[in-house]
PDB file of C-alpha atoms in Angstrom:
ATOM      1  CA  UNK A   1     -48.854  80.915  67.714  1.00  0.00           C
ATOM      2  CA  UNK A   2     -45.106  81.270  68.684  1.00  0.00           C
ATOM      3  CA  UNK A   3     -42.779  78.240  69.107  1.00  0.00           C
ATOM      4  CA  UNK A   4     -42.061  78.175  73.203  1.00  0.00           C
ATOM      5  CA  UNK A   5     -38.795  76.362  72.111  1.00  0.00           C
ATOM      6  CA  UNK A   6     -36.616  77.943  69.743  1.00  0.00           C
ATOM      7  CA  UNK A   7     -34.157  75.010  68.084  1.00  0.00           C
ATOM      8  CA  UNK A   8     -31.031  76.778  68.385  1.00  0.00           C
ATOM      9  CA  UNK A   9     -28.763  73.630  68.517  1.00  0.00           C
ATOM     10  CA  UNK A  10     -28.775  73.360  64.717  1.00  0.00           C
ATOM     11  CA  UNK A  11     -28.346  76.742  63.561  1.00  0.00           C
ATOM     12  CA  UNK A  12     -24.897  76.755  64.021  1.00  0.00           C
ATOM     13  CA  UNK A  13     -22.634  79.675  61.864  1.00  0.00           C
ATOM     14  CA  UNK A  14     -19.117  78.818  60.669  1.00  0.00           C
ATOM     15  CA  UNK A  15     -16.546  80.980  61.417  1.00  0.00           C
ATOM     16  CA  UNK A  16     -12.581  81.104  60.214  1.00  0.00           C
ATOM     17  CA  UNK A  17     -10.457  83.300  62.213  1.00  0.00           C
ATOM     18  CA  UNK A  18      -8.234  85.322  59.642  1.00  0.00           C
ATOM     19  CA  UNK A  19      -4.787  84.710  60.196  1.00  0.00           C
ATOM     20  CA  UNK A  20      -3.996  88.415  60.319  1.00  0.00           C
ATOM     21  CA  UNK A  21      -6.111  87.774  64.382  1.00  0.00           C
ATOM     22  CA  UNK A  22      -4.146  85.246  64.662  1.00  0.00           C
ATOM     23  CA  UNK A  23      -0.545  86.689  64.254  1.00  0.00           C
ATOM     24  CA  UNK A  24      -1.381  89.722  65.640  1.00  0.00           C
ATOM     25  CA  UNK A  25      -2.848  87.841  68.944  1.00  0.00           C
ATOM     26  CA  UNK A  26       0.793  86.260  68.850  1.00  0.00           C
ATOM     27  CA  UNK A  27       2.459  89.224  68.993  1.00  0.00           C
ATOM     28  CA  UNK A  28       0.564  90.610  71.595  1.00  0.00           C
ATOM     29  CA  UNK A  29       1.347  88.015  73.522  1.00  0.00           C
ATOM     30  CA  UNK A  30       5.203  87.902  72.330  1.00  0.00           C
ATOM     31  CA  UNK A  31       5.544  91.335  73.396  1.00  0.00           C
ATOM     32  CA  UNK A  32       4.489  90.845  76.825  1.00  0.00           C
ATOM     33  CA  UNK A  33       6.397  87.956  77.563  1.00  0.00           C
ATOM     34  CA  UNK A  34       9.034  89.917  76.452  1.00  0.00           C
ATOM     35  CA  UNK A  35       8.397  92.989  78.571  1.00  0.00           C
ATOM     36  CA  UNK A  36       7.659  91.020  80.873  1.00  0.00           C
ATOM     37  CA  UNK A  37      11.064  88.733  81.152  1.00  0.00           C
ATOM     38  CA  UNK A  38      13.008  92.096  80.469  1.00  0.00           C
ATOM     39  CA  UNK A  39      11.775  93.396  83.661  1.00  0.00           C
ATOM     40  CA  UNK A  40      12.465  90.409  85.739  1.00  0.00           C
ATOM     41  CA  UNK A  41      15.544  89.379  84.278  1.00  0.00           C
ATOM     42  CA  UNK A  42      16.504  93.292  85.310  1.00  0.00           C
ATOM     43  CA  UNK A  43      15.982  92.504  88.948  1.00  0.00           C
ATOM     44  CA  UNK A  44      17.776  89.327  88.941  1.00  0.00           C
ATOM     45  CA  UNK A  45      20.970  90.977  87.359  1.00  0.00           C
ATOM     46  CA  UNK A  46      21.154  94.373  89.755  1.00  0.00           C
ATOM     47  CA  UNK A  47      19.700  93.059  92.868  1.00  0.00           C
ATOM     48  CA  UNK A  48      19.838  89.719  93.174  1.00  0.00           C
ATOM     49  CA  UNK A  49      21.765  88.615  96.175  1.00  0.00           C
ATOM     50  CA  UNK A  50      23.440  85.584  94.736  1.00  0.00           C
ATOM     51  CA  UNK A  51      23.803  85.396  90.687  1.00  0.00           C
ATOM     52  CA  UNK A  52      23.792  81.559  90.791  1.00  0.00           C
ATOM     53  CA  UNK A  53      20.761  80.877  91.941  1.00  0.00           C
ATOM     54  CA  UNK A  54      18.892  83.915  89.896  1.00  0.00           C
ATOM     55  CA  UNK A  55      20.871  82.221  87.237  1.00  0.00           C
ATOM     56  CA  UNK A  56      19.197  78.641  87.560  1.00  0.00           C
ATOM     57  CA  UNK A  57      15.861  80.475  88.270  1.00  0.00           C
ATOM     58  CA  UNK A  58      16.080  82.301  85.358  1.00  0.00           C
ATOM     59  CA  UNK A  59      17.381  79.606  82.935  1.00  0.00           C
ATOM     60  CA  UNK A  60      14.013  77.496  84.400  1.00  0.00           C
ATOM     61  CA  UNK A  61      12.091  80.637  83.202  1.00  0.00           C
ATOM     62  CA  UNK A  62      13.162  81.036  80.010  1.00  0.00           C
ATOM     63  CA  UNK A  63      13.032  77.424  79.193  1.00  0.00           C
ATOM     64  CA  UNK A  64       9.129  77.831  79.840  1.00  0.00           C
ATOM     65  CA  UNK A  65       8.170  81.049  78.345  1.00  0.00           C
ATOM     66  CA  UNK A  66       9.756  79.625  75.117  1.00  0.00           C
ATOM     67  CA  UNK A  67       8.065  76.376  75.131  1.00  0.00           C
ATOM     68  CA  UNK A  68       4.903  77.919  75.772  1.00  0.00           C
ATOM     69  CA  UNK A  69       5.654  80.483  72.961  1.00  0.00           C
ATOM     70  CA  UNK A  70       6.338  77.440  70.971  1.00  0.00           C
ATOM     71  CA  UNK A  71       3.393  75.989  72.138  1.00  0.00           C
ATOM     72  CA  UNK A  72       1.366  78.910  70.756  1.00  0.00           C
ATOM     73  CA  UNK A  73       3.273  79.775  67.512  1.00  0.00           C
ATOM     74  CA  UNK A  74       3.257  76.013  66.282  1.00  0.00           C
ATOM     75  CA  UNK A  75      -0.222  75.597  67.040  1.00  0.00           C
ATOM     76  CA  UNK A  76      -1.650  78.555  65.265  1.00  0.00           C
ATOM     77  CA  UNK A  77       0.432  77.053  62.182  1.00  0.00           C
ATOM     78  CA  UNK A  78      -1.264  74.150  62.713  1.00  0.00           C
ATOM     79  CA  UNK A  79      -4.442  75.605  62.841  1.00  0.00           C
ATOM     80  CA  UNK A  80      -4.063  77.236  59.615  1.00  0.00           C
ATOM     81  CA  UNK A  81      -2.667  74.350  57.898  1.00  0.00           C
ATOM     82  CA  UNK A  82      -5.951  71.990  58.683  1.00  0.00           C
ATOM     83  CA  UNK A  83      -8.265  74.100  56.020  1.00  0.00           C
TER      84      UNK A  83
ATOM     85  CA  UNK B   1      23.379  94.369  94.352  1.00  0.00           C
ATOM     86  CA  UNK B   2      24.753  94.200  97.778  1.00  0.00           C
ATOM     87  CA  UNK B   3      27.883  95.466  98.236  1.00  0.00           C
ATOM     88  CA  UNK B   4      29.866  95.062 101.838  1.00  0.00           C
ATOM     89  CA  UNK B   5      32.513  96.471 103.353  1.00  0.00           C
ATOM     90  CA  UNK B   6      35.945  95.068 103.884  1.00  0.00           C
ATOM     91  CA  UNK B   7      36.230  92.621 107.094  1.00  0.00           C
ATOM     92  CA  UNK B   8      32.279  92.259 106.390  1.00  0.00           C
ATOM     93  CA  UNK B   9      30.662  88.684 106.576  1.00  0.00           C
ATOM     94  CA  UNK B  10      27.606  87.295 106.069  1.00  0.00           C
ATOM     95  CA  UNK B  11      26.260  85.608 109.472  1.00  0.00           C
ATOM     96  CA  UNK B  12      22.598  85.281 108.328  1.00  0.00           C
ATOM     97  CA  UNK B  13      20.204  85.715 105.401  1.00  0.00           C
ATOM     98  CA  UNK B  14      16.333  85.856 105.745  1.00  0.00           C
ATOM     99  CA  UNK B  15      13.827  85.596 103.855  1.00  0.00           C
ATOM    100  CA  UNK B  16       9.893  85.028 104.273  1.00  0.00           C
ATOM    101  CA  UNK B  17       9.028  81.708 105.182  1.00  0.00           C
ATOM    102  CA  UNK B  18       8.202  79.225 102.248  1.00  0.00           C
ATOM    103  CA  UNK B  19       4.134  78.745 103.784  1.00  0.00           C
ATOM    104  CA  UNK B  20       3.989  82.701 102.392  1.00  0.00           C
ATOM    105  CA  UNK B  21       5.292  82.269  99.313  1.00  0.00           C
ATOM    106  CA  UNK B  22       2.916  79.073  99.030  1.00  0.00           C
ATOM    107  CA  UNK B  23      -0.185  81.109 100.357  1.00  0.00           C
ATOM    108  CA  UNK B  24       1.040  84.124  97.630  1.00  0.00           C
ATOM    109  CA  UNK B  25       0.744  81.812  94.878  1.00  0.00           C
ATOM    110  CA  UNK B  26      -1.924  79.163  96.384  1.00  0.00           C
ATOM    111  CA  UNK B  27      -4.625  81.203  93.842  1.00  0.00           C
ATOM    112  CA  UNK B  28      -2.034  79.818  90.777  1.00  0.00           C
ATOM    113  CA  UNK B  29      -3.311  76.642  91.414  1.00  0.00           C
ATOM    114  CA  UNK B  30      -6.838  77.890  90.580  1.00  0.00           C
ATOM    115  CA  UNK B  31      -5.996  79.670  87.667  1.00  0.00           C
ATOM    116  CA  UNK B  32      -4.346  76.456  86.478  1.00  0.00           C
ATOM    117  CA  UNK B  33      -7.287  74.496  86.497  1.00  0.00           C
ATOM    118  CA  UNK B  34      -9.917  76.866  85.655  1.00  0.00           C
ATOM    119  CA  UNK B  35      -9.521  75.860  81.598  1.00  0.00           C
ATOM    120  CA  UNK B  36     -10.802  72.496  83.054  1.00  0.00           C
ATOM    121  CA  UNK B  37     -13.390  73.738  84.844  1.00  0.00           C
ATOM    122  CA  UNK B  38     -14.613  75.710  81.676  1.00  0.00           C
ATOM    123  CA  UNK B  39     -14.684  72.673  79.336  1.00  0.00           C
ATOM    124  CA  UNK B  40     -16.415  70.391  81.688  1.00  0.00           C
ATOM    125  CA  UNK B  41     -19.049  73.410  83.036  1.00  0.00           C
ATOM    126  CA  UNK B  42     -19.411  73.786  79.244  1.00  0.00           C
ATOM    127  CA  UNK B  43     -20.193  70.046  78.809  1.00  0.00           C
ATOM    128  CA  UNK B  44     -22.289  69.925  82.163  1.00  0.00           C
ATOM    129  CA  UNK B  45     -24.884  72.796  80.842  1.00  0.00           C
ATOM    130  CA  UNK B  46     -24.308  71.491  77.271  1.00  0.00           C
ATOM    131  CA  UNK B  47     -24.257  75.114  76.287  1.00  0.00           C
ATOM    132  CA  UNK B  48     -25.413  75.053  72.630  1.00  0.00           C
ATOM    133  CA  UNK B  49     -22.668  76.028  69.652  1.00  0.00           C
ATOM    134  CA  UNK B  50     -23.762  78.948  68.158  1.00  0.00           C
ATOM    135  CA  UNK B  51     -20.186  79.334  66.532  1.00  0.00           C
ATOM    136  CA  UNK B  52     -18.502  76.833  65.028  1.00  0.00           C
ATOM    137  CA  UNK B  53     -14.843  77.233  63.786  1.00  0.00           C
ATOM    138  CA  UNK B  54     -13.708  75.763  60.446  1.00  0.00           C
ATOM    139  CA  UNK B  55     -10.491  73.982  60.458  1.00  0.00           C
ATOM    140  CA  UNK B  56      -9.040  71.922  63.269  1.00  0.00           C
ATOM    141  CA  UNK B  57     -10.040  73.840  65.929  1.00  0.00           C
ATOM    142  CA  UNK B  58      -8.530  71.685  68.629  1.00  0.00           C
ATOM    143  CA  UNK B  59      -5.452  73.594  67.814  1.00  0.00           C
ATOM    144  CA  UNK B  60      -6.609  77.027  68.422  1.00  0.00           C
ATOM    145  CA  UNK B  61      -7.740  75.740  71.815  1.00  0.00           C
ATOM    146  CA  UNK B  62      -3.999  74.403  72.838  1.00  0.00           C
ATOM    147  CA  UNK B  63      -2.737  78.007  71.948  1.00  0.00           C
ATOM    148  CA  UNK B  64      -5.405  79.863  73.938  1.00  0.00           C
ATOM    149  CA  UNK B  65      -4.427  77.019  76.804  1.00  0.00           C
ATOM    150  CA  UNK B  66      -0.748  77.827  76.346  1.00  0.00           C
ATOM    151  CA  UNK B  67      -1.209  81.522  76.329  1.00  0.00           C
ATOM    152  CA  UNK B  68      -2.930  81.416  79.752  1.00  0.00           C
ATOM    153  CA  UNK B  69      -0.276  78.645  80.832  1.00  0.00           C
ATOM    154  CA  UNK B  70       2.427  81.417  80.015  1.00  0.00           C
ATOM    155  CA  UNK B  71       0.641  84.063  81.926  1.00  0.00           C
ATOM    156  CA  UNK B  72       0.284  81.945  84.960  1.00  0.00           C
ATOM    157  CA  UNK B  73       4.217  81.474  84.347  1.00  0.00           C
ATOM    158  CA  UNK B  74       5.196  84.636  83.888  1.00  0.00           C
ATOM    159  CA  UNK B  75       2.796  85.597  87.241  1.00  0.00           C
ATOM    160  CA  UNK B  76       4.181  82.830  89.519  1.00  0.00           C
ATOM    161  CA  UNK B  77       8.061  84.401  88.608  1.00  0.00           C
ATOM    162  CA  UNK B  78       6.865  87.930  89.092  1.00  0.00           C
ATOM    163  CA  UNK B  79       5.820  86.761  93.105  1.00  0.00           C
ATOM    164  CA  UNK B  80       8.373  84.457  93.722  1.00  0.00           C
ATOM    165  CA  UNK B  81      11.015  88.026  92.150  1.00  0.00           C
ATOM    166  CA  UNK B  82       9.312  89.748  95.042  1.00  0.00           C
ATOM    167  CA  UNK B  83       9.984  86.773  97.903  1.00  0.00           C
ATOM    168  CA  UNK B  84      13.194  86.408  96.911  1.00  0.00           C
ATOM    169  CA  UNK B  85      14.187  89.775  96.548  1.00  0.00           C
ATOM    170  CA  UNK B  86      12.830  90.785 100.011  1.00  0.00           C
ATOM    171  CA  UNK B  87      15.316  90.055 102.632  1.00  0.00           C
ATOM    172  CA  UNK B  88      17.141  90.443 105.935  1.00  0.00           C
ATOM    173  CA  UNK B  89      20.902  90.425 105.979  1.00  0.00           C
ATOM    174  CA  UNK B  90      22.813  89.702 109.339  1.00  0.00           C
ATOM    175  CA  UNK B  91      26.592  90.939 109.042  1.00  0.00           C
ATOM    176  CA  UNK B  92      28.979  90.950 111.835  1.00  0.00           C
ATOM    177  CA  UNK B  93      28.797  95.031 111.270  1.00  0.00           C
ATOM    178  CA  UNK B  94      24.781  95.690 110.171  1.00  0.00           C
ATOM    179  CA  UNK B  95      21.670  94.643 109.588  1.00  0.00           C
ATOM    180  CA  UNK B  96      20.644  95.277 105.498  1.00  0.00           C
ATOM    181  CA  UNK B  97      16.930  95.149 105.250  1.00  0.00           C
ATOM    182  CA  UNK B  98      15.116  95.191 101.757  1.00  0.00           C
ATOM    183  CA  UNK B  99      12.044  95.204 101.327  1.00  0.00           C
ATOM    184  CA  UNK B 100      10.730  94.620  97.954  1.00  0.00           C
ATOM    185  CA  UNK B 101       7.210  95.835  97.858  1.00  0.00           C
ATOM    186  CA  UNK B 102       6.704  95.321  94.110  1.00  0.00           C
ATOM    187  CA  UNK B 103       8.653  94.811  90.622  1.00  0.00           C
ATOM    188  CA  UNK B 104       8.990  98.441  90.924  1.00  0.00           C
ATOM    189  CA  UNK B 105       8.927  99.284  94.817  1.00  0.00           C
ATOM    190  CA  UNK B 106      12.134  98.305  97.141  1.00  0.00           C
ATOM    191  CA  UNK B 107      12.943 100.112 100.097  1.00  0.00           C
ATOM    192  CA  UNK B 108      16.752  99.439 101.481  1.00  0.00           C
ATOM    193  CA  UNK B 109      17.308 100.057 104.824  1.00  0.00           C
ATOM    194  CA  UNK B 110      20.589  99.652 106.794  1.00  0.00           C
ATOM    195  CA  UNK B 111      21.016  99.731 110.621  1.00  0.00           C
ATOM    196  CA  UNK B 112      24.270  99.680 113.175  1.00  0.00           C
ATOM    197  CA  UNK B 113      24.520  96.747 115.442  1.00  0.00           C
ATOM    198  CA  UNK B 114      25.267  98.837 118.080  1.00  0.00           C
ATOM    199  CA  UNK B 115      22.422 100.960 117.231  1.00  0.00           C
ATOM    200  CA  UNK B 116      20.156  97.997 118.419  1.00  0.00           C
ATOM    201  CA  UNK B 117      17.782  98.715 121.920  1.00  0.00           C
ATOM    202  CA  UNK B 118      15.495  95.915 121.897  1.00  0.00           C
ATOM    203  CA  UNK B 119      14.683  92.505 119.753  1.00  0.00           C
ATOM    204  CA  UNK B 120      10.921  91.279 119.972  1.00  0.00           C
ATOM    205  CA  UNK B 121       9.379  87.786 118.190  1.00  0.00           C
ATOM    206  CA  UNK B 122       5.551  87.864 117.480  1.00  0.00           C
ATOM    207  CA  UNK B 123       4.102  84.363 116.370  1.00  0.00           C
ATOM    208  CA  UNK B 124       0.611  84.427 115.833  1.00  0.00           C
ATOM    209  CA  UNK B 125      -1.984  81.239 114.989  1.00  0.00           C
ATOM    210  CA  UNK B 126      -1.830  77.672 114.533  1.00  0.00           C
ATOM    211  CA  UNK B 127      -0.498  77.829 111.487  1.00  0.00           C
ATOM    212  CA  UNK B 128       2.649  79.718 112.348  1.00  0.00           C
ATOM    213  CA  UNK B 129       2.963  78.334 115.827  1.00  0.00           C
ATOM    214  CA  UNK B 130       3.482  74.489 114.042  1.00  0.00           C
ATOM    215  CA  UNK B 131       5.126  76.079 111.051  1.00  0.00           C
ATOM    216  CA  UNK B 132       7.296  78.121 113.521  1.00  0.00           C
ATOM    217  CA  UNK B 133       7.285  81.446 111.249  1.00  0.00           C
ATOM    218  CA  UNK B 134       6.299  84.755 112.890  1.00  0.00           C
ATOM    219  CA  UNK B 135       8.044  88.630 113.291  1.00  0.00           C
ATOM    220  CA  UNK B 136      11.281  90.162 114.596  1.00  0.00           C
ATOM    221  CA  UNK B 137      10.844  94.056 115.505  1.00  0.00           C
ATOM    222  CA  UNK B 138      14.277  95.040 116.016  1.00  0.00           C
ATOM    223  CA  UNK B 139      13.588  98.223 117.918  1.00  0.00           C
ATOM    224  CA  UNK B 140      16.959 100.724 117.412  1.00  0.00           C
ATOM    225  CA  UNK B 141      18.183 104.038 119.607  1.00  0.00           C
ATOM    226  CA  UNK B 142      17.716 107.640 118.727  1.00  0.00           C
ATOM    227  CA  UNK B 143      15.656 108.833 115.774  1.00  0.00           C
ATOM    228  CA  UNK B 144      16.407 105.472 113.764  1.00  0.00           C
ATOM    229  CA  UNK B 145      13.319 103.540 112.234  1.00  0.00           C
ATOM    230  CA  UNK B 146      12.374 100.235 113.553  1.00  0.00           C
ATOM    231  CA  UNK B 147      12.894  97.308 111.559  1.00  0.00           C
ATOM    232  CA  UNK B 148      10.461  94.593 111.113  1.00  0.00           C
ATOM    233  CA  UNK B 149      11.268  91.096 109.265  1.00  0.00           C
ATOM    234  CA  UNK B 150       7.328  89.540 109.107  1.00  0.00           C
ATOM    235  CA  UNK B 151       6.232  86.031 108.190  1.00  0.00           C
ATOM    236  CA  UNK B 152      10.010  84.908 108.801  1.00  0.00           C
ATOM    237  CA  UNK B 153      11.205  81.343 110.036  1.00  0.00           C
ATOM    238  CA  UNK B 154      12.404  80.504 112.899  1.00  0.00           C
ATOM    239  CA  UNK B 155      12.139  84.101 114.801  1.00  0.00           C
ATOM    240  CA  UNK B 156      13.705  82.850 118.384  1.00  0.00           C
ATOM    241  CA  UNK B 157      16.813  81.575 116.028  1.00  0.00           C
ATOM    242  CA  UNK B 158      17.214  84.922 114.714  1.00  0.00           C
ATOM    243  CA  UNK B 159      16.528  86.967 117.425  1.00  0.00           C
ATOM    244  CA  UNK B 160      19.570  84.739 119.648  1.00  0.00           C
ATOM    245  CA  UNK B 161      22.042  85.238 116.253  1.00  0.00           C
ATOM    246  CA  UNK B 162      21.197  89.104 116.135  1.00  0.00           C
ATOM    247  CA  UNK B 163      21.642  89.278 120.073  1.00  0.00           C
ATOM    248  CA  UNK B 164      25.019  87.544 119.646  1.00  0.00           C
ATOM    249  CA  UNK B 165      26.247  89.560 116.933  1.00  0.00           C
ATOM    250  CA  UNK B 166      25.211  92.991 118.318  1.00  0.00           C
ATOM    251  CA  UNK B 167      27.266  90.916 121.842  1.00  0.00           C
ATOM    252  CA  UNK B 168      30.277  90.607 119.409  1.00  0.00           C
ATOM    253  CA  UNK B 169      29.946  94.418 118.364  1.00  0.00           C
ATOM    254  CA  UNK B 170      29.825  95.909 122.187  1.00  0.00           C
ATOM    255  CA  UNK B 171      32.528  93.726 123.426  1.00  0.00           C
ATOM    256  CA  UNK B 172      34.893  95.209 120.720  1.00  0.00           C
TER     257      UNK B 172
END
């Protein structure tokens, strides 16, 4: 009486994620890493031991956190460019 | 920052052994992979797609893979604040000991050479026996709290350099 397999595969339902998710998902994340880097580069100023090193360290941070940032701001541009 | 006094030097800085900070952030490695993991278990149970996003959806998955990259960045800099943070400093006048327990926990301690009793290494396993990392307890006189440098290299190395600077201090 009932089908034992239901065919799911095929009843797929399109979805487009506003960009208003998007941006705000970005800032989220923007935020943190800011917090975030705030806090750290705090400890490397007042208690790091030697400046130089904390220096390299945290130019090697930075240069990461804002390519990933890129990484994330370029591709949600992307994203909403393809409709 | 540190500051020292005048005729103060520097004879020896110590910090956890590099095997720590490689065990601390050993579960990085993981995390980096895990995105892999999840596209291939997804392709394994060939889980069916219920949702399907319009547009070019390979982009949205390099900024979800990016924003988990950047927390596994920002993570691996918040431990490696911490190592580098937490250390032992040998002058020819004190011992400075921070300890850095968290981004928002550090404990500095300072003790008198001459306030020095008794200077004990612990190694303990395979591990730190070939790696030569272990403890110092650097037991001091009176009422004075013990200080304890763990998982540092080289313990024998800085035990002699402590005894020879607290040597330096008595004979003056």
């Amino acid at each position: 009486m009932f089908p034992s397999v239901l065919n799911t595969t095929n009843a797929s339902i399109a979805v487009t994620v506003a960009p208003k998710i998007l941006w705000i998902g970005f800032g989220v994340v923007f935020v943190f890493a800011s917090v975030m880097s705030i806090i750290l580069l705090y400890h490397w100023s007042n208690y790091g031991y030697k400046p130089i090193k904390t220096g390299i360290i945290g130019a090697l941070y930075f240069t990461g956190v804002v390519i990933l940032l890129g990484v994330v701001f370029f591709s949600i541009v992307s994203y909403l460019g393809s409709f | 920052m540190i500051k020292l006094d005048k005729n103060e030097k520097v004879l020896l800085e110590v910090r956890k052994h590099w095997f720590i900070l490689f065990s601390e952030t050993f579960f990085l490695v993981f995390l980096l992979i895990l995105p892999i993991l999840v596209v291939i278990g997804v392709k394994i149970i060939n889980v069916p797609q219920f949702i399907k996003l319009t547009g070019d959806s390979s982009f949205l998955y390099i900024a979800i893979i990016a924003i988990w990259l950047l927390f596994i960045w920002i993570i691996f800099f918040v431990i490696w604040t911490k190592y580098y943070l937490d250390i032992l400093i040998l002058t020819n006048k004190r011992i400075i000991d921070i300890e850095q327990k968290g981004l928002f926990s550090r404990e500095v301690s300072t003790l008198s050479l001459g306030k020095i009793q008794d200077i004990t290494t612990e190694i303990h396993g395979i591990l730190a026996t070939l790696l030569d990392f272990g403890d110092v307890y650097i037991q001091t006189a009176g009422e004075s709290r013990n200080f304890i440098a763990k998982g540092v290299p080289r313990p024998a190395i800085i035990k002699r350099k402590i005894r020879n600077a607290y040597n330096d201090v008595m004979r003056q």
